[in-house]
PDB file of C-alpha atoms in Angstrom:
ATOM      1  CA  MET A   1     -68.737 213.330  99.950  1.00 78.00           C
ATOM      2  CA  LYS A   2     -72.104 214.336  99.823  1.00 83.00           C
ATOM      3  CA  LYS A   3     -72.956 212.666 103.002  1.00 83.00           C
ATOM      4  CA  LYS A   4     -70.116 213.795 104.729  1.00 86.00           C
ATOM      5  CA  VAL A   5     -71.218 217.379 104.190  1.00 90.00           C
ATOM      6  CA  PHE A   6     -74.869 216.756 105.071  1.00 90.00           C
ATOM      7  CA  PHE A   7     -73.548 215.151 108.015  1.00 91.00           C
ATOM      8  CA  LEU A   8     -71.502 218.105 108.887  1.00 92.00           C
ATOM      9  CA  ILE A   9     -74.208 220.956 108.133  1.00 95.00           C
ATOM     10  CA  LEU A  10     -77.012 218.654 110.444  1.00 95.00           C
ATOM     11  CA  LEU A  11     -74.354 218.435 112.882  1.00 95.00           C
ATOM     12  CA  PHE A  12     -73.600 222.174 112.747  1.00 97.00           C
ATOM     13  CA  ILE A  13     -77.428 222.825 113.085  1.00 97.00           C
ATOM     14  CA  PHE A  14     -77.915 220.796 116.173  1.00 97.00           C
ATOM     15  CA  LEU A  15     -75.109 222.023 117.921  1.00 97.00           C
ATOM     16  CA  PHE A  16     -75.788 225.531 117.475  1.00 97.00           C
ATOM     17  CA  LEU A  17     -79.371 224.860 119.153  1.00 97.00           C
ATOM     18  CA  LEU A  18     -77.652 223.122 121.690  1.00 97.00           C
ATOM     19  CA  PHE A  19     -75.232 226.244 122.466  1.00 97.00           C
ATOM     20  CA  THR A  20     -78.187 228.435 121.973  1.00 97.00           C
ATOM     21  CA  GLY A  21     -80.010 226.593 124.653  1.00 97.00           C
ATOM     22  CA  ILE A  22     -77.096 226.988 126.929  1.00 97.00           C
ATOM     23  CA  TYR A  23     -76.815 230.661 125.964  1.00 97.00           C
ATOM     24  CA  PHE A  24     -80.293 231.213 127.066  1.00 96.00           C
ATOM     25  CA  LYS A  25     -79.553 229.349 130.332  1.00 96.00           C
ATOM     26  CA  GLN A  26     -82.538 226.478 129.402  1.00 96.00           C
ATOM     27  CA  TYR A  27     -80.529 224.488 131.829  1.00 95.00           C
ATOM     28  CA  GLU A  28     -81.547 226.282 134.690  1.00 95.00           C
ATOM     29  CA  GLN A  29     -85.518 225.885 133.631  1.00 94.00           C
ATOM     30  CA  ILE A  30     -84.833 222.207 133.077  1.00 94.00           C
ATOM     31  CA  TYR A  31     -83.148 222.211 136.782  1.00 94.00           C
ATOM     32  CA  ASN A  32     -86.401 223.939 137.782  1.00 92.00           C
ATOM     33  CA  PHE A  33     -88.827 221.463 136.420  1.00 90.00           C
ATOM     34  CA  GLY A  34     -86.710 218.561 137.868  1.00 89.00           C
ATOM     35  CA  ARG A  35     -85.950 219.633 141.397  1.00 88.00           C
ATOM     36  CA  PHE A  36     -89.595 219.208 142.848  1.00 87.00           C
ATOM     37  CA  ILE A  37     -91.963 216.079 142.552  1.00 86.00           C
ATOM     38  CA  CYS A  38     -93.584 216.665 139.366  1.00 85.00           C
ATOM     39  CA  PHE A  39     -97.491 216.001 139.946  1.00 86.00           C
ATOM     40  CA  ASP A  40     -98.110 215.579 136.304  1.00 84.00           C
ATOM     41  CA  CYS A  41     -95.702 212.816 136.146  1.00 84.00           C
ATOM     42  CA  ILE A  42     -97.260 210.837 139.187  1.00 83.00           C
ATOM     43  CA  GLY A  43    -100.711 211.443 137.983  1.00 79.00           C
ATOM     44  CA  LEU A  44    -102.185 213.955 140.677  1.00 77.00           C
TER      45      LEU A  44
ATOM     46  CA  MET B   1     -75.362 169.094 131.572  1.00 57.00           C
ATOM     47  CA  LYS B   2     -75.490 172.337 133.153  1.00 60.00           C
ATOM     48  CA  LYS B   3     -76.278 175.304 131.076  1.00 62.00           C
ATOM     49  CA  LYS B   4     -73.939 177.819 131.245  1.00 67.00           C
ATOM     50  CA  PHE B   5     -75.008 181.191 132.494  1.00 71.00           C
ATOM     51  CA  LYS B   6     -73.381 184.150 130.817  1.00 78.00           C
ATOM     52  CA  VAL B   7     -74.181 187.670 130.559  1.00 83.00           C
ATOM     53  CA  SER B   8     -73.459 189.791 127.307  1.00 89.00           C
ATOM     54  CA  THR B   9     -71.846 192.807 127.215  1.00 93.00           C
ATOM     55  CA  ARG B  10     -74.980 194.980 126.411  1.00 94.00           C
ATOM     56  CA  ARG B  11     -76.809 193.439 129.633  1.00 95.00           C
ATOM     57  CA  ILE B  12     -73.642 194.533 131.551  1.00 95.00           C
ATOM     58  CA  ILE B  13     -73.784 198.269 129.533  1.00 96.00           C
ATOM     59  CA  GLN B  14     -77.495 198.545 130.645  1.00 96.00           C
ATOM     60  CA  ILE B  15     -77.034 197.401 134.460  1.00 95.00           C
ATOM     61  CA  ILE B  16     -74.466 199.868 134.805  1.00 96.00           C
ATOM     62  CA  SER B  17     -76.308 202.736 132.614  1.00 95.00           C
ATOM     63  CA  PHE B  18     -79.016 201.776 135.144  1.00 94.00           C
ATOM     64  CA  ILE B  19     -76.842 202.362 137.972  1.00 93.00           C
ATOM     65  CA  ILE B  20     -75.348 205.603 136.477  1.00 94.00           C
ATOM     66  CA  PHE B  21     -78.777 207.402 135.815  1.00 94.00           C
ATOM     67  CA  ASN B  22     -80.213 206.134 138.788  1.00 91.00           C
ATOM     68  CA  PRO B  23     -78.094 206.032 142.017  1.00 90.00           C
ATOM     69  CA  TYR B  24     -79.620 208.289 144.243  1.00 87.00           C
ATOM     70  CA  ILE B  25     -81.232 206.394 146.957  1.00 75.00           C
ATOM     71  CA  LEU B  26     -79.029 203.649 146.511  1.00 73.00           C
ATOM     72  CA  LEU B  27     -76.102 205.926 147.379  1.00 72.00           C
ATOM     73  CA  ASN B  28     -77.712 207.966 150.269  1.00 71.00           C
ATOM     74  CA  PRO B  29     -80.192 205.631 152.132  1.00 67.00           C
ATOM     75  CA  LYS B  30     -80.114 207.565 155.088  1.00 70.00           C
ATOM     76  CA  THR B  31     -80.606 211.096 153.823  1.00 69.00           C
ATOM     77  CA  GLY B  32     -84.517 210.632 154.152  1.00 69.00           C
ATOM     78  CA  LYS B  33     -85.051 212.696 150.890  1.00 77.00           C
ATOM     79  CA  VAL B  34     -86.992 210.696 148.094  1.00 83.00           C
ATOM     80  CA  LEU B  35     -85.844 213.206 145.390  1.00 88.00           C
ATOM     81  CA  TYR B  36     -82.614 214.370 144.150  1.00 89.00           C
ATOM     82  CA  GLN B  37     -82.550 218.136 144.351  1.00 89.00           C
ATOM     83  CA  GLY B  38     -78.908 218.957 143.288  1.00 90.00           C
ATOM     84  CA  LYS B  39     -77.253 220.593 140.072  1.00 92.00           C
ATOM     85  CA  ILE B  40     -77.213 217.516 138.031  1.00 93.00           C
ATOM     86  CA  LYS B  41     -81.061 217.687 137.523  1.00 94.00           C
ATOM     87  CA  SER B  42     -80.227 220.520 135.284  1.00 95.00           C
ATOM     88  CA  VAL B  43     -78.492 218.049 133.082  1.00 95.00           C
ATOM     89  CA  CYS B  44     -80.927 215.755 130.652  1.00 95.00           C
ATOM     90  CA  VAL B  45     -80.342 211.855 130.356  1.00 95.00           C
ATOM     91  CA  PRO B  46     -80.160 210.556 126.810  1.00 96.00           C
ATOM     92  CA  ILE B  47     -83.354 207.951 127.761  1.00 95.00           C
ATOM     93  CA  LEU B  48     -86.955 207.882 129.242  1.00 94.00           C
ATOM     94  CA  ASN B  49     -86.177 208.300 133.017  1.00 92.00           C
ATOM     95  CA  CYS B  50     -88.476 210.137 134.939  1.00 92.00           C
ATOM     96  CA  TYR B  51     -86.989 212.908 137.059  1.00 90.00           C
ATOM     97  CA  SER B  52     -89.539 212.107 139.701  1.00 90.00           C
ATOM     98  CA  CYS B  53     -88.060 208.877 140.564  1.00 90.00           C
ATOM     99  CA  PRO B  54     -86.492 208.566 143.902  1.00 89.00           C
ATOM    100  CA  LEU B  55     -83.244 206.945 142.278  1.00 91.00           C
ATOM    101  CA  ALA B  56     -83.028 209.589 139.340  1.00 92.00           C
ATOM    102  CA  ILE B  57     -80.277 212.225 139.429  1.00 92.00           C
ATOM    103  CA  GLY B  58     -81.022 213.645 135.747  1.00 94.00           C
ATOM    104  CA  SER B  59     -83.949 214.989 134.299  1.00 95.00           C
ATOM    105  CA  CYS B  60     -86.034 213.360 131.371  1.00 95.00           C
ATOM    106  CA  PRO B  61     -85.461 214.953 128.001  1.00 96.00           C
ATOM    107  CA  LEU B  62     -88.773 214.472 126.975  1.00 96.00           C
ATOM    108  CA  GLY B  63     -90.319 215.795 130.214  1.00 95.00           C
ATOM    109  CA  ALA B  64     -88.217 218.780 129.925  1.00 95.00           C
ATOM    110  CA  LEU B  65     -89.069 219.162 126.305  1.00 96.00           C
ATOM    111  CA  GLN B  66     -93.008 219.428 127.280  1.00 96.00           C
ATOM    112  CA  GLN B  67     -92.457 221.433 130.216  1.00 94.00           C
ATOM    113  CA  THR B  68     -90.550 224.042 128.210  1.00 95.00           C
ATOM    114  CA  ILE B  69     -92.959 223.904 125.754  1.00 96.00           C
ATOM    115  CA  LYS B  70     -95.623 224.506 128.070  1.00 95.00           C
ATOM    116  CA  ILE B  71     -94.133 227.730 129.349  1.00 94.00           C
ATOM    117  CA  SER B  72     -94.142 228.937 125.613  1.00 93.00           C
ATOM    118  CA  GLN B  73     -90.565 228.909 124.925  1.00 94.00           C
ATOM    119  CA  ILE B  74     -88.655 227.250 122.197  1.00 96.00           C
ATOM    120  CA  PRO B  75     -86.571 224.115 123.581  1.00 96.00           C
ATOM    121  CA  TYR B  76     -83.588 225.135 121.484  1.00 97.00           C
ATOM    122  CA  LEU B  77     -81.541 222.791 124.319  1.00 97.00           C
ATOM    123  CA  ILE B  78     -83.854 219.679 124.192  1.00 97.00           C
ATOM    124  CA  VAL B  79     -83.782 219.914 120.159  1.00 97.00           C
ATOM    125  CA  GLY B  80     -79.755 220.398 120.081  1.00 97.00           C
ATOM    126  CA  PHE B  81     -79.566 217.625 122.547  1.00 97.00           C
ATOM    127  CA  PHE B  82     -81.664 214.658 120.966  1.00 97.00           C
ATOM    128  CA  GLY B  83     -80.215 215.995 117.369  1.00 97.00           C
ATOM    129  CA  THR B  84     -76.656 216.047 118.428  1.00 97.00           C
ATOM    130  CA  ILE B  85     -76.792 212.300 120.027  1.00 97.00           C
ATOM    131  CA  GLY B  86     -79.072 211.173 117.168  1.00 97.00           C
ATOM    132  CA  ILE B  87     -76.814 212.413 114.289  1.00 96.00           C
ATOM    133  CA  PHE B  88     -73.784 210.271 115.852  1.00 96.00           C
ATOM    134  CA  ILE B  89     -75.653 207.154 116.985  1.00 96.00           C
ATOM    135  CA  GLY B  90     -79.377 207.045 116.138  1.00 95.00           C
ATOM    136  CA  ARG B  91     -81.409 204.782 118.469  1.00 96.00           C
ATOM    137  CA  TYR B  92     -78.345 203.620 120.140  1.00 96.00           C
ATOM    138  CA  PRO B  93     -79.195 204.887 123.980  1.00 97.00           C
ATOM    139  CA  CYS B  94     -82.662 202.588 123.492  1.00 96.00           C
ATOM    140  CA  GLY B  95     -80.684 199.543 122.984  1.00 96.00           C
ATOM    141  CA  ASN B  96     -77.914 200.145 125.177  1.00 96.00           C
ATOM    142  CA  PHE B  97     -78.762 202.873 127.913  1.00 96.00           C
ATOM    143  CA  CYS B  98     -82.284 202.931 128.477  1.00 96.00           C
ATOM    144  CA  PRO B  99     -83.576 201.209 131.683  1.00 94.00           C
ATOM    145  CA  PHE B 100     -87.045 200.911 130.690  1.00 93.00           C
ATOM    146  CA  GLY B 101     -85.957 199.067 127.461  1.00 95.00           C
ATOM    147  CA  PHE B 102     -84.028 196.934 129.923  1.00 95.00           C
ATOM    148  CA  LEU B 103     -86.973 195.987 132.089  1.00 95.00           C
ATOM    149  CA  GLN B 104     -88.853 194.978 128.964  1.00 96.00           C
ATOM    150  CA  GLU B 105     -86.177 192.577 127.986  1.00 96.00           C
ATOM    151  CA  LEU B 106     -86.487 190.979 131.313  1.00 96.00           C
ATOM    152  CA  LEU B 107     -90.206 191.037 131.168  1.00 96.00           C
ATOM    153  CA  TYR B 108     -90.274 189.417 127.885  1.00 96.00           C
ATOM    154  CA  LYS B 109     -88.406 186.502 129.326  1.00 95.00           C
ATOM    155  CA  ILE B 110     -91.409 185.634 131.265  1.00 96.00           C
ATOM    156  CA  LYS B 111     -92.826 182.791 129.660  1.00 94.00           C
ATOM    157  CA  SER B 112     -96.302 183.101 128.285  1.00 94.00           C
ATOM    158  CA  PHE B 113     -98.093 183.595 124.691  1.00 92.00           C
ATOM    159  CA  LYS B 114     -96.242 185.843 122.527  1.00 94.00           C
ATOM    160  CA  PHE B 115     -97.829 188.070 119.746  1.00 91.00           C
ATOM    161  CA  ARG B 116     -95.653 190.321 117.209  1.00 93.00           C
ATOM    162  CA  VAL B 117     -96.466 193.800 116.402  1.00 91.00           C
ATOM    163  CA  LYS B 118     -98.088 194.645 113.190  1.00 90.00           C
ATOM    164  CA  ARG B 119     -95.796 197.439 111.088  1.00 90.00           C
ATOM    165  CA  PRO B 120     -98.662 200.109 111.078  1.00 92.00           C
ATOM    166  CA  LEU B 121     -98.996 200.078 114.927  1.00 94.00           C
ATOM    167  CA  ARG B 122     -95.028 200.935 115.036  1.00 94.00           C
ATOM    168  CA  TYR B 123     -96.071 204.583 113.704  1.00 95.00           C
ATOM    169  CA  ILE B 124     -98.337 205.315 116.550  1.00 96.00           C
ATOM    170  CA  LYS B 125     -95.142 206.422 118.448  1.00 96.00           C
ATOM    171  CA  TYR B 126     -95.267 209.229 115.935  1.00 97.00           C
ATOM    172  CA  PHE B 127     -98.561 210.458 116.439  1.00 97.00           C
ATOM    173  CA  ILE B 128     -98.076 210.289 120.471  1.00 97.00           C
ATOM    174  CA  LEU B 129     -94.609 212.552 119.756  1.00 97.00           C
ATOM    175  CA  LEU B 130     -97.337 215.008 117.736  1.00 97.00           C
ATOM    176  CA  LEU B 131     -99.486 215.310 120.444  1.00 97.00           C
ATOM    177  CA  SER B 132     -96.547 215.499 123.077  1.00 96.00           C
ATOM    178  CA  ILE B 133     -95.736 218.988 121.382  1.00 96.00           C
ATOM    179  CA  VAL B 134     -98.917 220.164 120.339  1.00 97.00           C
ATOM    180  CA  VAL B 135    -100.828 219.623 123.711  1.00 96.00           C
ATOM    181  CA  PRO B 136     -98.509 221.227 125.822  1.00 95.00           C
ATOM    182  CA  PHE B 137     -98.173 224.168 123.471  1.00 95.00           C
ATOM    183  CA  ILE B 138    -102.221 224.364 123.175  1.00 96.00           C
ATOM    184  CA  TYR B 139    -103.354 223.196 126.322  1.00 94.00           C
ATOM    185  CA  LYS B 140    -100.573 224.002 128.781  1.00 93.00           C
ATOM    186  CA  GLU B 141    -100.635 220.381 130.005  1.00 92.00           C
ATOM    187  CA  PRO B 142     -97.423 217.821 129.367  1.00 94.00           C
ATOM    188  CA  PHE B 143     -99.518 215.145 127.459  1.00 94.00           C
ATOM    189  CA  PHE B 144     -97.356 212.339 127.718  1.00 95.00           C
ATOM    190  CA  CYS B 145     -96.307 212.998 131.362  1.00 94.00           C
ATOM    191  CA  LYS B 146     -99.522 213.205 132.695  1.00 93.00           C
ATOM    192  CA  PHE B 147    -101.577 211.012 130.690  1.00 93.00           C
ATOM    193  CA  ILE B 148     -99.501 208.007 129.388  1.00 94.00           C
ATOM    194  CA  CYS B 149     -96.076 207.930 130.495  1.00 94.00           C
ATOM    195  CA  PRO B 150     -95.774 204.182 132.290  1.00 93.00           C
ATOM    196  CA  ALA B 151     -92.195 205.263 133.254  1.00 92.00           C
ATOM    197  CA  GLY B 152     -93.563 207.935 135.071  1.00 91.00           C
ATOM    198  CA  THR B 153     -96.074 205.467 136.808  1.00 92.00           C
ATOM    199  CA  ILE B 154     -93.436 202.703 137.667  1.00 91.00           C
ATOM    200  CA  GLU B 155     -90.522 204.983 138.422  1.00 89.00           C
ATOM    201  CA  ALA B 156     -92.336 207.700 140.130  1.00 90.00           C
ATOM    202  CA  SER B 157     -95.638 207.419 141.218  1.00 89.00           C
ATOM    203  CA  LEU B 158     -95.954 204.339 143.255  1.00 90.00           C
ATOM    204  CA  PRO B 159     -92.528 204.649 145.146  1.00 88.00           C
ATOM    205  CA  GLN B 160     -93.162 208.461 145.670  1.00 88.00           C
ATOM    206  CA  ILE B 161     -96.803 207.208 147.353  1.00 88.00           C
ATOM    207  CA  ILE B 162     -95.253 204.358 148.898  1.00 87.00           C
ATOM    208  CA  PHE B 163     -92.802 206.779 150.606  1.00 84.00           C
ATOM    209  CA  ASN B 164     -95.087 209.706 151.198  1.00 84.00           C
ATOM    210  CA  PRO B 165     -98.841 208.014 151.668  1.00 86.00           C
ATOM    211  CA  ALA B 166    -100.399 211.488 152.422  1.00 86.00           C
ATOM    212  CA  LEU B 167    -100.017 212.150 148.403  1.00 85.00           C
ATOM    213  CA  LEU B 168    -102.922 209.561 148.313  1.00 85.00           C
ATOM    214  CA  ALA B 169    -105.451 212.360 149.551  1.00 85.00           C
ATOM    215  CA  ASN B 170    -104.697 214.128 146.172  1.00 82.00           C
ATOM    216  CA  ILE B 171    -105.156 211.477 143.454  1.00 86.00           C
ATOM    217  CA  SER B 172    -107.414 211.876 140.450  1.00 87.00           C
ATOM    218  CA  TRP B 173    -108.818 210.006 137.500  1.00 91.00           C
ATOM    219  CA  VAL B 174    -105.636 210.727 135.938  1.00 91.00           C
ATOM    220  CA  PHE B 175    -103.578 208.307 138.650  1.00 91.00           C
ATOM    221  CA  TYR B 176    -106.015 205.531 137.809  1.00 92.00           C
ATOM    222  CA  LEU B 177    -105.658 205.889 133.809  1.00 93.00           C
ATOM    223  CA  LYS B 178    -101.815 205.861 134.573  1.00 93.00           C
ATOM    224  CA  ILE B 179    -102.258 202.623 136.523  1.00 93.00           C
ATOM    225  CA  PHE B 180    -104.031 201.377 133.748  1.00 94.00           C
ATOM    226  CA  PHE B 181    -101.375 202.568 131.402  1.00 94.00           C
ATOM    227  CA  GLY B 182     -98.830 201.034 133.656  1.00 94.00           C
ATOM    228  CA  ILE B 183    -100.622 197.570 134.226  1.00 95.00           C
ATOM    229  CA  SER B 184    -101.010 197.262 130.479  1.00 95.00           C
ATOM    230  CA  PHE B 185     -97.297 198.359 129.668  1.00 94.00           C
ATOM    231  CA  ILE B 186     -96.271 194.995 131.925  1.00 95.00           C
ATOM    232  CA  PHE B 187     -98.871 192.722 130.013  1.00 96.00           C
ATOM    233  CA  PHE B 188     -97.690 193.727 126.704  1.00 96.00           C
ATOM    234  CA  SER B 189     -93.953 193.615 127.637  1.00 96.00           C
ATOM    235  CA  ILE B 190     -94.418 190.020 128.647  1.00 97.00           C
ATOM    236  CA  THR B 191     -96.232 189.091 125.363  1.00 96.00           C
ATOM    237  CA  THR B 192     -94.191 191.248 122.975  1.00 96.00           C
ATOM    238  CA  LYS B 193     -91.212 192.292 122.576  1.00 96.00           C
ATOM    239  CA  ARG B 194     -90.474 195.784 123.384  1.00 96.00           C
ATOM    240  CA  PHE B 195     -94.150 196.792 123.042  1.00 96.00           C
ATOM    241  CA  PHE B 196     -93.483 200.183 124.423  1.00 96.00           C
ATOM    242  CA  CYS B 197     -90.151 201.157 122.395  1.00 96.00           C
ATOM    243  CA  SER B 198     -91.802 199.956 119.179  1.00 95.00           C
ATOM    244  CA  THR B 199     -95.290 201.454 119.606  1.00 96.00           C
ATOM    245  CA  ILE B 200     -95.460 204.471 122.320  1.00 95.00           C
ATOM    246  CA  CYS B 201     -91.832 205.740 122.972  1.00 96.00           C
ATOM    247  CA  PRO B 202     -91.661 209.499 121.819  1.00 97.00           C
ATOM    248  CA  ILE B 203     -87.864 209.430 122.438  1.00 97.00           C
ATOM    249  CA  GLY B 204     -87.363 206.268 120.377  1.00 96.00           C
ATOM    250  CA  ALA B 205     -89.479 207.990 117.674  1.00 97.00           C
ATOM    251  CA  ILE B 206     -87.168 210.819 117.877  1.00 97.00           C
ATOM    252  CA  TYR B 207     -84.163 209.036 117.620  1.00 97.00           C
ATOM    253  CA  GLY B 208     -85.568 206.547 114.884  1.00 96.00           C
ATOM    254  CA  LEU B 209     -85.436 209.473 112.701  1.00 96.00           C
ATOM    255  CA  PHE B 210     -81.741 209.865 112.944  1.00 95.00           C
ATOM    256  CA  ASN B 211     -81.392 206.062 111.888  1.00 94.00           C
ATOM    257  CA  LYS B 212     -81.161 206.906 108.062  1.00 92.00           C
ATOM    258  CA  ILE B 213     -78.654 209.537 108.756  1.00 92.00           C
ATOM    259  CA  SER B 214     -76.627 208.736 111.660  1.00 94.00           C
ATOM    260  CA  LEU B 215     -72.876 208.254 111.695  1.00 94.00           C
ATOM    261  CA  LEU B 216     -73.339 204.458 113.610  1.00 95.00           C
ATOM    262  CA  GLN B 217     -74.889 202.188 110.894  1.00 94.00           C
ATOM    263  CA  ILE B 218     -75.304 198.303 110.180  1.00 95.00           C
ATOM    264  CA  LYS B 219     -74.095 197.509 106.666  1.00 94.00           C
ATOM    265  CA  TYR B 220     -75.891 194.557 105.067  1.00 94.00           C
ATOM    266  CA  ASP B 221     -74.146 192.458 102.455  1.00 94.00           C
ATOM    267  CA  LYS B 222     -76.947 190.726 100.558  1.00 92.00           C
ATOM    268  CA  ASN B 223     -74.618 188.086  98.974  1.00 94.00           C
ATOM    269  CA  LYS B 224     -74.021 186.637 102.130  1.00 95.00           C
ATOM    270  CA  CYS B 225     -77.278 186.978 103.444  1.00 94.00           C
ATOM    271  CA  THR B 226     -79.601 183.755 103.315  1.00 94.00           C
ATOM    272  CA  LYS B 227     -82.402 184.880 104.892  1.00 93.00           C
ATOM    273  CA  CYS B 228     -82.072 182.291 107.644  1.00 93.00           C
ATOM    274  CA  GLY B 229     -84.240 184.292 110.171  1.00 92.00           C
ATOM    275  CA  VAL B 230     -81.446 184.276 112.795  1.00 95.00           C
ATOM    276  CA  CYS B 231     -81.097 188.055 112.908  1.00 95.00           C
ATOM    277  CA  ASN B 232     -85.024 188.794 113.277  1.00 94.00           C
ATOM    278  CA  TYR B 233     -84.911 185.925 116.055  1.00 95.00           C
ATOM    279  CA  VAL B 234     -82.468 187.426 118.192  1.00 95.00           C
ATOM    280  CA  CYS B 235     -83.829 191.149 117.323  1.00 96.00           C
ATOM    281  CA  PRO B 236     -85.172 192.667 120.558  1.00 95.00           C
ATOM    282  CA  MET B 237     -87.223 194.732 118.221  1.00 95.00           C
ATOM    283  CA  ASP B 238     -88.636 192.023 116.066  1.00 93.00           C
ATOM    284  CA  ILE B 239     -87.595 193.613 113.001  1.00 94.00           C
ATOM    285  CA  ASN B 240     -85.998 192.042 109.770  1.00 93.00           C
ATOM    286  CA  ILE B 241     -82.898 194.109 109.410  1.00 94.00           C
ATOM    287  CA  TYR B 242     -82.140 192.682 106.112  1.00 94.00           C
ATOM    288  CA  GLU B 243     -85.122 194.321 104.699  1.00 93.00           C
ATOM    289  CA  ASN B 244     -84.139 197.719 105.983  1.00 93.00           C
ATOM    290  CA  PRO B 245     -80.574 197.984 107.959  1.00 93.00           C
ATOM    291  CA  LYS B 246     -81.681 202.068 108.380  1.00 94.00           C
ATOM    292  CA  ASP B 247     -85.158 200.752 109.871  1.00 95.00           C
ATOM    293  CA  ILE B 248     -86.698 203.361 112.362  1.00 94.00           C
ATOM    294  CA  ASP B 249     -87.036 200.880 114.842  1.00 95.00           C
ATOM    295  CA  CYS B 250     -83.541 199.320 114.861  1.00 96.00           C
ATOM    296  CA  ILE B 251     -82.128 200.236 118.758  1.00 96.00           C
ATOM    297  CA  ARG B 252     -78.522 199.475 117.074  1.00 96.00           C
ATOM    298  CA  CYS B 253     -77.982 196.788 119.787  1.00 95.00           C
ATOM    299  CA  PHE B 254     -76.202 194.820 117.501  1.00 95.00           C
ATOM    300  CA  GLU B 255     -77.546 191.319 118.762  1.00 95.00           C
ATOM    301  CA  CYS B 256     -78.073 190.386 114.944  1.00 95.00           C
ATOM    302  CA  VAL B 257     -74.370 191.353 114.025  1.00 95.00           C
ATOM    303  CA  LYS B 258     -73.142 189.001 116.615  1.00 94.00           C
ATOM    304  CA  LYS B 259     -75.415 186.368 115.801  1.00 94.00           C
ATOM    305  CA  CYS B 260     -75.364 186.404 112.111  1.00 95.00           C
ATOM    306  CA  PRO B 261     -74.064 182.873 111.178  1.00 95.00           C
ATOM    307  CA  TYR B 262     -73.076 184.105 107.587  1.00 95.00           C
ATOM    308  CA  GLY B 263     -71.465 187.362 108.685  1.00 93.00           C
ATOM    309  CA  ALA B 264     -73.784 189.420 106.274  1.00 95.00           C
ATOM    310  CA  LEU B 265     -74.025 192.151 108.588  1.00 95.00           C
ATOM    311  CA  LYS B 266     -71.401 194.390 110.359  1.00 94.00           C
ATOM    312  CA  VAL B 267     -70.958 197.645 112.136  1.00 95.00           C
ATOM    313  CA  SER B 268     -70.466 200.538 110.137  1.00 92.00           C
ATOM    314  CA  ASN B 269     -70.164 204.377 109.658  1.00 89.00           C
ATOM    315  CA  ILE B 270     -72.030 206.369 106.972  1.00 84.00           C
ATOM    316  CA  LEU B 271     -68.986 208.042 105.765  1.00 80.00           C
ATOM    317  CA  LYS B 272     -67.459 204.639 104.879  1.00 76.00           C
ATOM    318  CA  LYS B 273     -67.787 204.031 101.289  1.00 65.00           C
TER     319      LYS B 273
END
């Protein structure tokens, strides 16, 4: 029972963070990072 | 007698994952574009896979994490993404989906002298994870992507320079440093079981923290175990699962569960009694 509650609390926290990120449209930033060649990644 | 060639289910999953996460040029050889720029790039893949790779269609979660911190924002989405995956399956993506882990397992098959990673070295990845969070925040540089990531070197630097030699005019010392890490990575992958995953990978470090509390678990029956060592022999991470079934380095590949001759290990979940 204790484990189940702990698991559900953590799941709730992470889902909350995930949906907060979606609410703030952070996926658009991720898109902007990835749509051009990342010069840091290729060492230039 | 001919040796029977058998491909395990995990290998098939690894190959399919590689294709799912990296189909771009394979599917579109005639577009001439060496980088996918479609909307799927808004989605992170659950493994280390450089988003500047000509084959990649998704974004690297570690790159996205560092870039978000670099622009002084709280990375809610990435933390939630890592946490949601980790809480369910722990390091399962490392053992089954990661193309970079798959590459290391293939490199380890090359015959050479072999050596093992000592336990304290396995904690280096947490120091690198810390630097990957602190350096972008203070110095506005994506530390891991810029100075270390061998995935970036092998999957992105080299192919991009081959496709676009004009980039060579802009190379700096960082490029040579990354080439050095890339070559070292290949050398250590040949000599040591998943060297990068056990000592360097910050994504593995994050997922590893969830191994203790994730839904997916390995159950160990000490009454059946004879400590014969088969589990350690088949383990791609070179750990003794009977010492700690919740080890931060267990990548949940379940090779030990399949190969244990005494049935002392089985796949379980944390909610089961």
